[in-house]
Amino acid sequence: MQCICGASILADDKFCEECGTPLTASKPPTAIDKCEKCGAGIDPEGYCCQCGFRQEPPVHDWLEVIINSQLAGISDRGLKHNRNEDFLALQQLNGSQPNILVVCDGVSSSEKPDLAAQTAAESTCLALAKAWETGENPDSAIKSAFATALANVCNISYRNSGDLEPPSTTIVAAIVQQDIATIGWLGDSRAYWISARSYQQLTQDDSWLTEVVAAGKISEAEARQSSKAHAITRWLGADAVEDAVPSIVKFTIPGSGYLILCSDGLWNYTLDAAHLANLVQRSPDKDALGISRTLVEFARNRGGHDNITVAVLCL
């Protein structure tokens, strides 16, 4: 079976893994975007393919957050999703230190995933700032901020129809002070370190693919072919309260470079950290916003099947 976006789907799937289109309706929609005037499809630039009417994007379809040239990020709906279910939040305290970055990717099979992502990102960023100002150590600050975000996501009202899960989201967050980055995550949104001399993925996905490969059950190539490849095993949401303690890693920043947080809408199109590093190095603009735009544009050019969110800290 195929979704209207062309992706393969299973008979019992409730949502398309690629574009997020609901699959439980008696008759699926014939277009992901529709013109407000005539009902025809909308092209990637936002214009109606039939009458030319300009479709104004919702406020979060394209979100730029610019703190300064050092810290910025972008969240983009992509080309296939019918809404942006990602969100990001950034903050820089005391003029330059510490820096806080948060990226969230709402779970499409849940109710109000866009609101879950926004709530988690904003509340985590605020909680990390408050924890730092009160002198809480970074590890403890990450844990308490995630707990606050979980409580706020669980408080989102939703219609318990049985077809959808409670509002849920993945999350990756970093607080960076001097040369130490403390990073916490739940799900498969990632953090990378990219520099002229080195590159590495700093987080490990909470996903079916990662777990079966680590257990030696099947190869990574075989796992990638499975319909479960993108299934996450941990997240923020009312149905995951007992397993919502984040994984945390400390990374000593070796020198100049880029700390990059992103959703799977970007990294799914990259082969590995080396590929991402090559994209960064080839970017015509080297500031945080320029790198963000380069990476988002890369994902859109590769198909843009998912929402794309990138946050960049230049060091």
mmCIF file of N, CA and C in Angstrom, residues 185 259 263 277:
data_model
loop_
_atom_site.group_PDB
_atom_site.id
_atom_site.type_symbol
_atom_site.label_atom_id
_atom_site.label_comp_id
_atom_site.label_asym_id
_atom_site.label_seq_id
_atom_site.Cartn_x
_atom_site.Cartn_y
_atom_site.Cartn_z
ATOM 1 N N TRP A 185 18.346 13.846 26.078
ATOM 2 C CA TRP A 185 17.397 13.546 24.997
ATOM 3 C C TRP A 185 16.474 12.386 25.338
ATOM 4 N N LEU A 259 27.990 23.103 17.314
ATOM 5 C CA LEU A 259 27.093 22.163 17.974
ATOM 6 C C LEU A 259 25.759 22.264 17.244
ATOM 7 N N SER A 263 16.115 17.554 14.121
ATOM 8 C CA SER A 263 15.119 16.490 14.074
ATOM 9 C C SER A 263 15.462 15.525 12.950
ATOM 10 N N ALA A 277 29.005 16.876 8.210
ATOM 11 C CA ALA A 277 30.159 17.776 8.300
ATOM 12 C C ALA A 277 30.495 18.369 6.939
#
